[in-house]
Amino acid sequence: MNKPDLEAAALVAVDWGTSRLRAMLIGRDGGLLAEADSADGIGPLAGQGHEAAFERLVAAWPAVPALMAGMIGSRQGWREAPYVPVPATADALAAALIGFESLSHRRVSIVPGLVLRSAARDGDVIRGEETQLVGLIEEEPGFSGLVVLPGTHSKWAAVEDGRIVDFQTFMTGEMFELLARKSFLRHSVAEDADDIPGSAHFALAVRRSVQEGLPFLSAIFSVRVRQLLDAVSGDDNLAYLSGLVIGGEIAAARASGLLAEGRPIRIVGARTLGRAYETAFGIAGHAVAVRDGGSLVRTGLVRLARASGLL
Amino acid sequence: MNKPDLEAAALVAVDWGTSRLRAMLIGRDGGLLAEADSADGIGPLAGQGHEAAFERLVAAWPAVPALMAGMIGSRQGWREAPYVPVPATADALAAALIGFESLSHRRVSIVPGLVLRSAARDGDVIRGEETQLVGLIEEEPGFSGLVVLPGTHSKWAAVEDGRIVDFQTFMTGEMFELLARKSFLRHSVAEDADDIPGSAHFALAVRRSVQEGLPFLSAIFSVRVRQLLDAVSGDDNLAYLSGLVIGGEIAAARASGLLAEGRPIRIVGARTLGRAYETAFGIAGHAVAVRDGGSLVRTGLVRLARASGLL
């Protein structure tokens, strides 16, 4: 991607999350002309300097309008973009973009998150993943089923006929970090391990969680017991713990009625994590297809830009 | 308890856990003559200086034999006392005490923990709570049912006809600390709150967990959502989070078959925590009786001392 055709540039599409800022220069035809990213996530910026961080990153590009998704639209972001309630379509999200002119006279738009109200658990929110969901709906217009977006806070969304109708958050990634790094189990697991998705210990933990119904709050203590009584290695135990949290998430989604027999499933995520979820779903008896999250963000932003006249 | 009758002293009964060292001077009749405690738990001592810490605490008392329970018998303790398998009686535990003479020529005995082997979850261990269970069986010889010992690692034991037949560990207390202090939920809860067991938010969370089956890994995210969407206060949210972990523990015990309709239940624990569990069990539809853990430790140690000829 050397020498981008800057003449054709029409939009800066931005994925601005808690830890990273990613910008893509997009042509009039929706094609990718250039990419840039930095560590100026919403977390490190701590509520200020958003415009400076952004302009620094894209200084070499033409001053075309920018469309941003992610935590940049949260209370700690640049401007707060209110949530859109589900069920929601891409057009509903596009109609609810917030737009303003920055100090450097750039037209900036921010994608709203999604909100769900629920008597059973008050509610739930998504911010950032809605754009990947829009991308998936754009690329697979006929898809109806579940979209699982693993991460620090894993999001499961139900999509039907081009609409996002339901979703639920599981604190899986954060739970894994808390248990592996901050709990007393940290003495029983390695810092890292090769090929967790391929480990028999990962598979065992998933099986116990999703097939045998071992409850999560009790199951996790067995990580310590396995080390104490059976001298299970830190590597194997890390894989086991990973299987307990991912298996626990799948079991929880089943218990809450979200995961039902035969419902088509897409997993949107990075390589290793995507493979871990694919393996876990396989053990649970569900076929899945894995999609690349980065390309879905771009597709989603282009779709929203077109719907709102930015492209 | 001024001027203890040191002439009558026959035993130092010791409850030596991770964070505290508690010693009780016991008379020939099993009565309490004096008490002392310090912050020299197994954790702070980090594997050394056990004898010095103990002799410092009881320097004013006669050099009678000592019987110790708790983490002092773990690998990080003074001497490792191997686990006794369940089902186990008080006499089986007494027969498996480890005994040695300390450098200062005191006869020291340590109570073993309990081990359970299980195909479903490899196994489980208890260290310290076995002595409270012996105390409870001594005080209520006819009791058959469940004994719940809440704490950092909450232990549930099934007792039948004077025997400990089954048990299971739930990482409830540690989970609460991790979520309230180290997770991103820490921004959504207060540091402390008055009367958590009496809070309607505590009750709501227990109800959702045990009656409506809201799965734990998903339910916890609602702590953030309640703050974000409904401006729920940090105090109310701390009570809600407490209800989710305790309710989640009860739901997990039900799922694992340990908690069944009509099974008598004793809760052994400190005041506020005991009341929180009592309230939660009430919402779950189970009557319970709360017992004081400290006095059960003493009863248990006296029982084991008598069975092994130390008293």
Coordinates of C-alpha atoms in Angstrom, one line a residue:
Chain A
M1 CA 0.0 0.0 0.0
N2 CA 2.8 2.4 -0.9
K3 CA 1.9 5.6 -2.7
P4 CA -1.8 5.7 -2.0
D5 CA -3.9 7.5 -4.6
L6 CA -4.7 10.4 -2.3
E7 CA -6.7 12.1 -5.0
A8 CA -9.4 9.4 -4.6
A9 CA -9.5 9.7 -0.8
A10 CA -13.1 10.4 0.5
L11 CA -13.2 9.3 4.1
V12 CA -11.1 8.4 7.1
A13 CA -12.8 5.4 8.7
V14 CA -11.8 5.1 12.3
D15 CA -11.9 2.2 14.9
W16 CA -11.1 3.9 18.2
G17 CA -11.2 1.6 21.1
T18 CA -10.0 1.6 24.7
S19 CA -6.4 0.6 23.9
R20 CA -5.8 1.4 20.2
L21 CA -6.6 4.0 17.6
R22 CA -6.9 2.6 14.0
A23 CA -7.5 4.8 11.0
M24 CA -8.2 3.7 7.4
L25 CA -8.1 6.1 4.4
I26 CA -11.0 5.1 2.2
G27 CA -11.5 5.9 -1.5
R28 CA -14.7 7.1 -3.2
D29 CA -15.4 3.5 -4.2
G30 CA -15.1 2.3 -0.6
G31 CA -11.6 0.8 -1.2
L32 CA -8.8 0.9 1.3
L33 CA -6.0 3.4 0.3
A34 CA -3.9 3.5 3.5
E35 CA -3.9 2.5 7.1
A36 CA -2.3 3.9 10.3
D37 CA -2.6 3.1 14.0
S38 CA -1.3 4.2 17.3
A39 CA -1.6 3.4 21.0
D40 CA -3.7 6.5 21.7
G41 CA -6.7 4.5 22.9
I42 CA -9.5 6.1 24.9
G43 CA -7.9 4.5 28.1
P44 CA -4.4 6.1 27.8
L45 CA -5.9 9.5 26.6
A46 CA -8.0 9.6 29.8
G47 CA -10.6 11.9 28.5
Q48 CA -8.5 14.5 26.7
G49 CA -6.4 15.2 23.6
H50 CA -8.6 13.2 21.2
E51 CA -8.4 15.7 18.3
A52 CA -4.6 16.1 18.6
A53 CA -4.0 12.4 18.8
F54 CA -6.2 11.9 15.7
E55 CA -4.7 14.7 13.6
R56 CA -1.2 13.5 14.5
L57 CA -2.0 10.0 13.2
V58 CA -3.5 11.2 9.9
A59 CA -1.3 14.2 9.2
A60 CA -0.1 12.9 5.9
W61 CA -3.6 12.3 4.5
P62 CA -6.0 14.7 2.9
A63 CA -8.4 16.5 5.3
V64 CA -11.5 14.4 4.3
P65 CA -14.4 13.7 6.7
A66 CA -13.9 11.1 9.4
L67 CA -16.3 8.5 10.6
M68 CA -15.5 6.9 14.0
A69 CA -16.7 3.9 15.9
G70 CA -15.9 2.5 19.3
M71 CA -15.3 4.0 22.8
I72 CA -14.5 7.3 21.1
G73 CA -18.3 7.9 21.4
S74 CA -18.5 7.0 25.1
R75 CA -18.6 9.5 28.0
Q76 CA -14.8 9.3 28.2
G77 CA -14.4 9.8 24.5
W78 CA -14.3 12.9 22.2
R79 CA -18.1 13.4 22.0
E80 CA -20.8 11.1 23.6
A81 CA -22.9 9.4 21.0
P82 CA -26.2 8.3 22.6
Y83 CA -27.2 4.6 22.3
V84 CA -29.7 3.4 19.7
P85 CA -32.2 0.8 21.1
V86 CA -32.5 -2.7 19.6
P87 CA -33.9 -4.0 17.3
A88 CA -31.8 -1.8 15.1
T89 CA -30.8 -1.7 11.4
A90 CA -27.7 -0.2 9.7
D91 CA -29.9 2.6 8.5
A92 CA -31.2 3.3 12.1
L93 CA -27.5 3.6 13.2
A94 CA -26.6 5.8 10.3
A95 CA -29.5 8.1 11.0
A96 CA -28.3 8.4 14.6
L97 CA -24.6 9.3 13.9
I98 CA -23.6 12.4 15.7
G99 CA -21.7 15.0 13.6
F100 CA -19.6 18.1 14.3
E101 CA -16.8 20.2 12.9
S102 CA -13.5 19.8 14.7
L103 CA -11.3 22.7 15.7
S104 CA -9.2 21.9 12.6
H105 CA -12.3 22.2 10.5
R106 CA -12.7 18.5 9.8
R107 CA -16.2 17.0 9.6
V108 CA -16.2 14.3 12.2
S109 CA -19.1 11.8 12.8
I110 CA -19.3 9.2 15.5
V111 CA -21.3 5.9 15.4
P112 CA -23.7 5.4 18.3
G113 CA -23.7 2.3 20.4
L114 CA -26.6 0.0 21.0
V115 CA -28.8 -0.3 24.1
L116 CA -31.0 -3.1 25.2
R117 CA -33.6 -2.9 28.0
S118 CA -34.5 -6.0 29.8
A119 CA -36.6 -6.8 32.8
A120 CA -34.5 -9.8 33.6
R121 CA -31.2 -7.9 33.9
D122 CA -32.0 -4.2 33.6
G123 CA -30.2 -3.9 30.3
D124 CA -27.0 -4.1 28.3
V125 CA -24.9 -1.9 26.0
I126 CA -22.5 -2.3 23.1
R127 CA -20.1 0.3 21.7
G128 CA -17.9 -0.6 18.7
E129 CA -19.2 -4.0 18.0
E130 CA -22.4 -2.6 16.4
T131 CA -20.2 -1.5 13.5
Q132 CA -18.8 -5.0 13.0
L133 CA -22.3 -6.3 13.1
V134 CA -23.3 -3.8 10.4
G135 CA -20.3 -5.1 8.4
L136 CA -21.3 -8.7 8.8
I137 CA -24.9 -8.0 7.8
E138 CA -23.6 -6.1 4.7
E139 CA -21.3 -9.0 3.7
E140 CA -23.9 -11.7 4.5
P141 CA -27.2 -10.1 3.8
G142 CA -29.2 -13.3 4.3
F143 CA -27.6 -14.2 7.6
S144 CA -29.9 -14.9 10.6
G145 CA -28.3 -16.3 13.7
L146 CA -25.8 -15.6 16.4
V147 CA -22.8 -13.4 16.1
V148 CA -20.2 -13.9 18.9
L149 CA -17.5 -11.2 19.3
P150 CA -15.0 -12.5 21.9
G151 CA -12.9 -10.2 23.9
T152 CA -12.4 -8.5 27.2
H153 CA -16.1 -8.2 27.3
S154 CA -17.5 -10.8 24.9
K155 CA -20.6 -9.7 23.0
W156 CA -23.2 -12.1 21.6
A157 CA -25.7 -10.6 19.2
A158 CA -28.8 -12.1 17.5
V159 CA -29.2 -11.0 14.0
E160 CA -32.5 -11.5 12.0
D161 CA -33.3 -10.3 8.5
G162 CA -30.7 -7.5 8.6
R163 CA -31.6 -6.4 12.0
I164 CA -29.7 -6.6 15.3
V165 CA -32.5 -7.9 17.6
D166 CA -30.9 -8.9 20.9
F167 CA -27.5 -9.0 22.5
Q168 CA -25.7 -10.0 25.7
T169 CA -22.3 -9.2 27.3
F170 CA -20.1 -11.8 29.1
M171 CA -17.1 -10.6 31.0
T172 CA -15.1 -13.6 29.8
G173 CA -11.7 -12.0 28.7
E174 CA -11.6 -9.8 31.8
M175 CA -12.5 -12.8 34.1
F176 CA -9.7 -14.8 32.5
E177 CA -7.2 -12.0 33.2
L178 CA -8.4 -11.5 36.8
L179 CA -8.2 -15.2 37.6
A180 CA -4.9 -15.9 35.8
R181 CA -3.1 -12.7 37.0
K182 CA -4.7 -11.3 40.1
S183 CA -6.3 -14.3 42.0
F184 CA -4.6 -16.9 44.1
L185 CA -4.9 -19.2 41.0
R186 CA -2.0 -17.1 39.5
H187 CA 0.4 -19.5 41.3
S188 CA -1.1 -22.4 39.5
V189 CA -1.0 -21.2 35.9
A190 CA 1.8 -20.2 33.6
E191 CA 2.1 -16.6 32.2
D192 CA 1.5 -17.9 28.7
A193 CA 1.2 -21.2 26.9
D194 CA 1.5 -22.4 23.3
D195 CA -1.5 -23.5 21.4
I196 CA -4.2 -23.3 24.1
P197 CA -7.0 -24.1 21.6
G198 CA -5.2 -27.4 20.8
S199 CA -4.6 -28.5 24.4
A200 CA -6.4 -31.5 25.7
H201 CA -6.7 -29.6 29.0
F202 CA -8.6 -26.8 27.2
A203 CA -10.9 -29.4 25.7
L204 CA -11.5 -31.1 29.1
A205 CA -12.5 -27.9 30.8
V206 CA -14.9 -27.0 27.9
R207 CA -16.4 -30.4 28.1
R208 CA -17.0 -30.2 31.8
S209 CA -18.5 -26.7 31.5
V210 CA -20.8 -27.2 28.6
Q211 CA -21.6 -31.0 28.6
E212 CA -21.3 -31.9 32.3
G213 CA -22.6 -28.6 33.6
L214 CA -19.8 -28.0 36.2
P215 CA -20.7 -24.6 37.6
F216 CA -18.2 -21.9 37.0
L217 CA -17.8 -20.5 40.5
S218 CA -16.9 -24.0 41.8
A219 CA -15.0 -25.2 38.7
I220 CA -12.3 -22.6 38.9
F221 CA -11.1 -23.8 42.3
S222 CA -10.1 -27.1 40.6
V223 CA -7.3 -25.2 38.8
R224 CA -5.5 -25.1 42.2
V225 CA -6.5 -28.7 43.1
R226 CA -5.1 -30.1 39.9
Q227 CA -1.7 -28.4 40.6
L228 CA -1.8 -29.5 44.3
L229 CA -2.9 -33.1 43.9
D230 CA -1.9 -34.0 40.4
A231 CA 1.1 -31.7 39.7
V232 CA -0.6 -30.4 36.5
S233 CA 1.9 -28.0 34.9
G234 CA 1.3 -24.2 34.7
D235 CA 1.0 -24.4 30.9
D236 CA -1.7 -27.1 31.0
N237 CA -3.5 -25.4 33.8
L238 CA -3.6 -22.1 31.8
A239 CA -5.2 -23.9 29.0
Y240 CA -7.6 -25.5 31.5
L241 CA -8.6 -22.2 32.9
S242 CA -9.1 -20.7 29.5
G243 CA -11.4 -23.7 28.7
L244 CA -13.4 -23.0 31.9
V245 CA -14.1 -19.4 31.1
I246 CA -14.9 -19.9 27.4
G247 CA -16.9 -23.1 28.2
G248 CA -18.5 -21.2 31.1
E249 CA -19.5 -18.4 28.6
I250 CA -21.1 -20.9 26.2
A251 CA -22.9 -22.7 29.1
A252 CA -24.2 -19.3 30.3
A253 CA -25.4 -18.4 26.9
R254 CA -27.3 -21.7 26.7
A255 CA -28.8 -21.1 30.1
S256 CA -30.0 -17.7 29.1
G257 CA -31.7 -19.0 26.0
L258 CA -29.5 -17.2 23.6
L259 CA -27.7 -20.3 22.3
A260 CA -30.1 -22.8 20.9
E261 CA -29.7 -25.9 18.8
G262 CA -29.1 -25.4 15.1
R263 CA -28.8 -21.6 15.2
P264 CA -26.2 -20.5 12.7
I265 CA -23.1 -18.9 14.5
R266 CA -20.4 -16.5 13.3
I267 CA -17.4 -15.8 15.4
V268 CA -15.8 -12.4 14.8
G269 CA -12.3 -12.1 16.2
A270 CA -8.5 -12.3 16.2
R271 CA -6.8 -15.5 15.2
T272 CA -5.9 -17.5 18.4
L273 CA -9.0 -16.3 20.3
G274 CA -11.2 -17.1 17.3
R275 CA -9.7 -20.6 17.1
A276 CA -10.3 -21.2 20.8
Y277 CA -13.9 -20.3 20.4
E278 CA -14.3 -22.4 17.3
T279 CA -12.9 -25.4 19.2
A280 CA -15.1 -24.8 22.2
F281 CA -18.2 -24.5 20.1
G282 CA -17.3 -27.7 18.3
I283 CA -17.1 -29.5 21.7
A284 CA -20.4 -28.0 22.6
G285 CA -21.8 -29.4 19.4
H286 CA -22.3 -26.2 17.4
A287 CA -20.8 -25.6 13.9
V288 CA -19.4 -22.0 13.5
A289 CA -17.7 -19.9 10.9
V290 CA -15.0 -17.5 11.9
R291 CA -14.8 -14.0 10.4
D292 CA -12.1 -11.4 10.6
G293 CA -13.0 -8.5 12.8
G294 CA -10.8 -5.9 11.2
S295 CA -12.3 -6.2 7.7
L296 CA -15.8 -6.2 9.2
V297 CA -15.2 -2.8 10.9
R298 CA -14.2 -1.3 7.5
T299 CA -17.2 -2.8 5.7
G300 CA -19.4 -1.5 8.5
L301 CA -18.0 2.0 8.5
V302 CA -18.3 2.2 4.7
R303 CA -21.9 1.0 4.9
L304 CA -22.8 3.6 7.5
A305 CA -20.9 6.3 5.6
R306 CA -22.9 5.6 2.4
A307 CA -26.2 5.5 4.3
S308 CA -25.5 8.9 5.8
G309 CA -24.1 10.6 2.6
L310 CA -20.5 10.7 3.8
L311 CA -19.4 8.6 0.9
Chain B
M1 CA -10.6 -13.4 81.4
N2 CA -8.0 -11.7 83.6
K3 CA -5.9 -13.9 85.9
P4 CA -6.4 -17.2 84.1
D5 CA -5.9 -20.3 86.3
L6 CA -2.6 -21.2 84.6
E7 CA -2.3 -24.3 86.9
A8 CA -5.3 -25.9 85.0
A9 CA -3.8 -25.3 81.6
A10 CA -3.4 -28.4 79.5
L11 CA -3.4 -27.4 75.8
V12 CA -2.9 -24.5 73.5
A13 CA -5.5 -24.8 70.8
V14 CA -4.5 -22.9 67.7
D15 CA -6.4 -21.6 64.6
W16 CA -3.6 -20.6 62.2
G17 CA -4.9 -19.3 58.9
T18 CA -3.5 -17.3 56.0
S19 CA -4.0 -13.9 57.6
R20 CA -4.3 -14.5 61.4
L21 CA -2.8 -16.6 64.2
R22 CA -5.2 -17.2 67.0
A23 CA -4.3 -19.1 70.2
M24 CA -6.6 -20.3 73.0
L25 CA -5.3 -21.7 76.3
I26 CA -7.5 -24.6 77.3
G27 CA -7.9 -26.2 80.7
R28 CA -8.0 -29.9 81.5
D29 CA -11.8 -29.7 81.4
G30 CA -11.8 -28.2 77.9
G31 CA -12.7 -24.7 79.2
L32 CA -11.2 -21.6 77.7
L33 CA -8.6 -19.9 80.1
A34 CA -7.1 -17.2 77.9
E35 CA -6.9 -16.1 74.3
A36 CA -4.3 -14.2 72.2
D37 CA -4.0 -13.5 68.5
S38 CA -1.6 -11.8 66.1
A39 CA -1.3 -10.9 62.4
D40 CA 1.4 -13.6 61.9
G41 CA -0.7 -15.5 59.4
I42 CA 0.8 -18.1 57.0
G43 CA 0.7 -15.5 54.3
P44 CA 2.7 -12.8 56.0
L45 CA 5.2 -15.3 57.4
A46 CA 5.9 -16.5 53.8
G47 CA 7.1 -20.0 54.8
Q48 CA 9.4 -19.2 57.7
G49 CA 9.5 -18.1 61.4
H50 CA 6.5 -20.1 62.5
E51 CA 7.9 -21.3 65.8
A52 CA 9.2 -17.9 66.7
A53 CA 5.9 -16.3 65.9
F54 CA 4.0 -18.8 67.9
E55 CA 6.3 -18.7 71.0
R56 CA 6.2 -14.9 71.0
L57 CA 2.4 -15.0 71.1
V58 CA 2.1 -17.5 73.9
A59 CA 5.2 -16.5 75.9
A60 CA 3.2 -15.7 79.1
W61 CA 1.4 -19.2 79.1
P62 CA 2.7 -22.5 80.4
A63 CA 4.6 -24.7 77.9
V64 CA 1.8 -27.2 77.4
P65 CA 1.3 -29.1 74.1
A66 CA -0.2 -27.3 71.2
L67 CA -2.8 -28.5 68.7
M68 CA -3.0 -26.5 65.5
A69 CA -5.5 -26.3 62.6
G70 CA -5.5 -24.4 59.4
M71 CA -3.0 -23.4 56.7
I72 CA -0.2 -24.0 59.3
G73 CA -0.4 -27.6 58.0
S74 CA 0.0 -26.7 54.3
R75 CA 3.1 -26.8 52.2
Q76 CA 3.8 -23.2 53.1
G77 CA 3.1 -23.9 56.8
W78 CA 5.3 -25.2 59.7
R79 CA 5.0 -28.8 58.8
E80 CA 2.8 -30.3 56.0
A81 CA 0.0 -32.5 57.4
P82 CA -1.3 -34.8 54.6
Y83 CA -4.9 -34.8 53.7
V84 CA -7.4 -37.4 55.0
P85 CA -9.9 -38.6 52.3
V86 CA -13.7 -38.2 52.8
P87 CA -15.8 -39.8 54.1
A88 CA -14.1 -38.9 57.3
T89 CA -15.0 -38.9 61.0
A90 CA -13.5 -36.9 63.9
D91 CA -11.7 -40.0 65.0
A92 CA -10.1 -40.5 61.6
L93 CA -8.8 -36.9 61.6
A94 CA -7.5 -37.4 65.2
A95 CA -5.7 -40.6 64.1
A96 CA -4.0 -38.7 61.3
L97 CA -2.7 -35.7 63.4
I98 CA 1.0 -35.1 62.7
G99 CA 3.1 -34.6 65.9
F100 CA 6.6 -33.4 66.5
E101 CA 8.7 -31.7 69.2
S102 CA 9.6 -28.1 68.4
L103 CA 13.1 -26.6 69.0
S104 CA 11.8 -25.2 72.2
H105 CA 10.8 -28.7 73.3
R106 CA 7.0 -28.2 73.0
R107 CA 4.9 -31.0 71.7
V108 CA 3.1 -29.7 68.6
S109 CA 0.4 -31.5 66.7
I110 CA -1.2 -30.4 63.4
V111 CA -4.7 -31.3 62.1
P112 CA -4.7 -32.7 58.6
G113 CA -7.0 -31.3 55.9
L114 CA -9.6 -33.2 53.9
V115 CA -9.3 -34.4 50.3
L116 CA -12.0 -35.5 47.9
R117 CA -11.4 -37.2 44.6
S118 CA -14.0 -36.7 41.9
A119 CA -14.1 -37.8 38.3
A120 CA -16.3 -34.7 37.5
R121 CA -13.8 -32.2 38.7
D122 CA -10.6 -34.0 39.7
G123 CA -11.0 -33.3 43.3
D124 CA -11.2 -30.7 46.1
V125 CA -9.4 -29.9 49.3
I126 CA -10.2 -28.3 52.7
R127 CA -7.7 -27.1 55.3
G128 CA -9.0 -25.6 58.5
E129 CA -12.7 -25.9 58.0
E130 CA -12.5 -29.6 58.9
T131 CA -12.0 -28.6 62.5
Q132 CA -15.1 -26.4 62.5
L133 CA -17.0 -29.3 61.0
V134 CA -15.7 -31.6 63.8
G135 CA -16.9 -28.9 66.3
L136 CA -20.3 -28.8 64.7
I137 CA -20.7 -32.5 64.7
E138 CA -19.6 -32.5 68.4
E139 CA -22.2 -29.8 69.3
E140 CA -25.0 -31.3 67.1
P141 CA -24.3 -35.1 67.1
G142 CA -27.6 -35.8 65.3
F143 CA -27.1 -33.3 62.5
S144 CA -27.3 -34.6 58.9
G145 CA -27.3 -32.0 56.2
L146 CA -25.2 -29.2 54.6
V147 CA -22.7 -27.0 56.4
V148 CA -21.8 -23.8 54.5
L149 CA -18.6 -22.0 55.6
P150 CA -18.5 -18.7 53.7
G151 CA -15.3 -16.9 53.1
T152 CA -12.6 -16.1 50.6
H153 CA -13.0 -19.7 49.4
S154 CA -16.4 -20.7 50.5
K155 CA -16.7 -24.4 51.6
W156 CA -19.9 -26.5 51.5
A157 CA -19.7 -29.8 53.3
A158 CA -22.3 -32.6 53.5
V159 CA -22.4 -34.2 56.9
E160 CA -24.2 -37.6 57.6
D161 CA -24.4 -39.5 60.9
G162 CA -21.2 -37.9 62.3
R163 CA -19.2 -38.2 59.1
I164 CA -18.1 -35.6 56.6
V165 CA -19.1 -37.3 53.3
D166 CA -18.7 -34.7 50.6
F167 CA -17.6 -31.1 50.1
Q168 CA -17.1 -28.4 47.4
T169 CA -15.2 -25.1 47.2
F170 CA -16.6 -22.0 45.7
M171 CA -14.3 -19.0 45.1
T172 CA -17.0 -16.6 46.2
G173 CA -15.2 -14.2 48.5
E174 CA -12.2 -13.9 46.3
M175 CA -14.4 -13.4 43.2
F176 CA -16.2 -10.5 45.0
E177 CA -12.9 -8.9 45.9
L178 CA -11.6 -9.3 42.3
L179 CA -14.7 -7.8 40.8
A180 CA -15.2 -5.0 43.3
R181 CA -11.5 -4.0 43.5
K182 CA -9.6 -5.1 40.5
S183 CA -12.1 -5.3 37.5
F184 CA -13.5 -2.5 35.5
L185 CA -16.6 -2.8 37.7
R186 CA -14.7 -1.1 40.5
H187 CA -15.7 2.2 38.9
S188 CA -19.4 1.2 39.4
V189 CA -19.3 0.2 43.1
A190 CA -18.6 1.9 46.4
E191 CA -15.6 0.8 48.5
D192 CA -18.0 -0.2 51.3
A193 CA -21.7 0.0 52.0
D194 CA -23.8 -0.2 55.2
D195 CA -26.1 -3.2 55.7
I196 CA -25.6 -5.1 52.5
P197 CA -27.8 -8.0 53.7
G198 CA -30.7 -5.6 54.2
S199 CA -30.4 -3.9 50.8
A200 CA -33.2 -4.4 48.2
H201 CA -30.4 -4.4 45.6
F202 CA -28.8 -7.4 47.3
A203 CA -32.1 -9.2 47.4
L204 CA -32.8 -8.4 43.7
A205 CA -29.5 -9.9 42.6
V206 CA -30.0 -13.0 44.7
R207 CA -33.5 -13.4 43.2
R208 CA -32.2 -13.1 39.7
S209 CA -29.4 -15.6 40.3
V210 CA -31.3 -18.3 42.2
Q211 CA -34.8 -17.9 41.0
E212 CA -34.5 -16.6 37.5
G213 CA -31.3 -18.4 36.6
L214 CA -29.4 -15.3 35.4
P215 CA -25.9 -16.7 34.5
F216 CA -23.1 -15.3 36.6
L217 CA -20.6 -14.5 33.8
S218 CA -23.3 -12.4 32.1
A219 CA -25.0 -11.0 35.2
I220 CA -22.0 -9.2 36.5
F221 CA -21.8 -6.9 33.5
S222 CA -25.2 -5.5 34.6
V223 CA -23.4 -3.8 37.5
R224 CA -21.9 -1.4 35.0
V225 CA -25.1 -1.1 33.0
R226 CA -27.1 -0.2 36.1
Q227 CA -24.7 2.7 36.8
L228 CA -24.6 3.8 33.1
L229 CA -28.3 3.7 32.3
D230 CA -30.0 4.0 35.6
A231 CA -27.5 6.0 37.7
V232 CA -27.6 3.3 40.4
S233 CA -25.3 4.5 43.3
G234 CA -22.1 2.8 44.2
D235 CA -23.5 1.7 47.5
D236 CA -26.5 0.0 46.0
N237 CA -24.4 -1.5 43.3
L238 CA -21.9 -3.0 45.8
A239 CA -24.9 -4.7 47.5
Y240 CA -26.1 -5.9 44.1
L241 CA -22.7 -7.3 43.2
S242 CA -22.6 -9.1 46.6
G243 CA -26.0 -10.6 45.8
L244 CA -24.8 -11.8 42.4
V245 CA -21.8 -13.7 43.9
I246 CA -23.6 -15.2 46.9
G247 CA -26.7 -15.9 44.7
G248 CA -24.4 -17.3 42.1
E249 CA -22.8 -19.6 44.7
I250 CA -26.2 -20.9 45.8
A251 CA -27.3 -21.4 42.2
A252 CA -24.0 -23.3 41.4
A253 CA -24.5 -25.5 44.5
R254 CA -28.0 -26.3 43.2
A255 CA -26.7 -27.1 39.7
S256 CA -24.1 -29.4 41.1
G257 CA -26.7 -31.3 43.1
L258 CA -25.2 -30.4 46.5
L259 CA -28.1 -28.2 47.5
A260 CA -31.4 -30.1 47.5
E261 CA -34.9 -29.3 48.7
G262 CA -35.4 -29.8 52.4
R263 CA -31.8 -30.6 53.3
P264 CA -31.0 -29.0 56.7
I265 CA -28.4 -26.2 56.4
R266 CA -26.0 -24.7 58.9
I267 CA -24.0 -21.5 58.1
V268 CA -20.8 -21.1 60.0
G269 CA -19.4 -17.7 59.8
A270 CA -18.8 -14.1 60.9
R271 CA -21.7 -11.8 61.7
T272 CA -22.3 -9.7 58.5
L273 CA -21.3 -12.5 56.1
G274 CA -23.5 -15.0 58.0
R275 CA -26.5 -12.6 57.8
A276 CA -25.9 -12.1 54.0
Y277 CA -26.0 -15.9 53.5
E278 CA -29.0 -16.3 55.7
T279 CA -30.9 -13.7 53.7
A280 CA -29.8 -15.2 50.4
F281 CA -30.8 -18.7 51.5
G282 CA -34.2 -17.3 52.6
I283 CA -34.8 -15.8 49.2
A284 CA -33.8 -19.2 47.6
G285 CA -36.4 -20.9 49.8
H286 CA -34.1 -22.6 52.3
A287 CA -34.3 -22.3 56.1
V288 CA -30.9 -22.1 57.8
A289 CA -29.3 -21.8 61.2
V290 CA -26.2 -19.6 61.7
R291 CA -23.4 -20.8 64.0
D292 CA -20.4 -19.0 65.3
G293 CA -17.2 -20.2 63.6
G294 CA -14.8 -19.2 66.4
S295 CA -16.5 -21.3 69.0
L296 CA -16.7 -24.3 66.7
V297 CA -13.0 -24.2 66.1
R298 CA -12.4 -24.5 69.8
T299 CA -14.9 -27.3 70.2
G300 CA -13.4 -29.1 67.3
L301 CA -9.8 -28.8 68.6
V302 CA -10.9 -29.9 72.1
R303 CA -12.6 -32.9 70.5
L304 CA -9.6 -33.9 68.4
A305 CA -7.3 -33.3 71.4
R306 CA -9.4 -35.7 73.5
A307 CA -9.5 -38.3 70.8
S308 CA -5.8 -38.3 70.4
G309 CA -4.9 -38.2 74.1
L310 CA -3.6 -34.6 74.2
L311 CA -6.3 -33.7 76.7

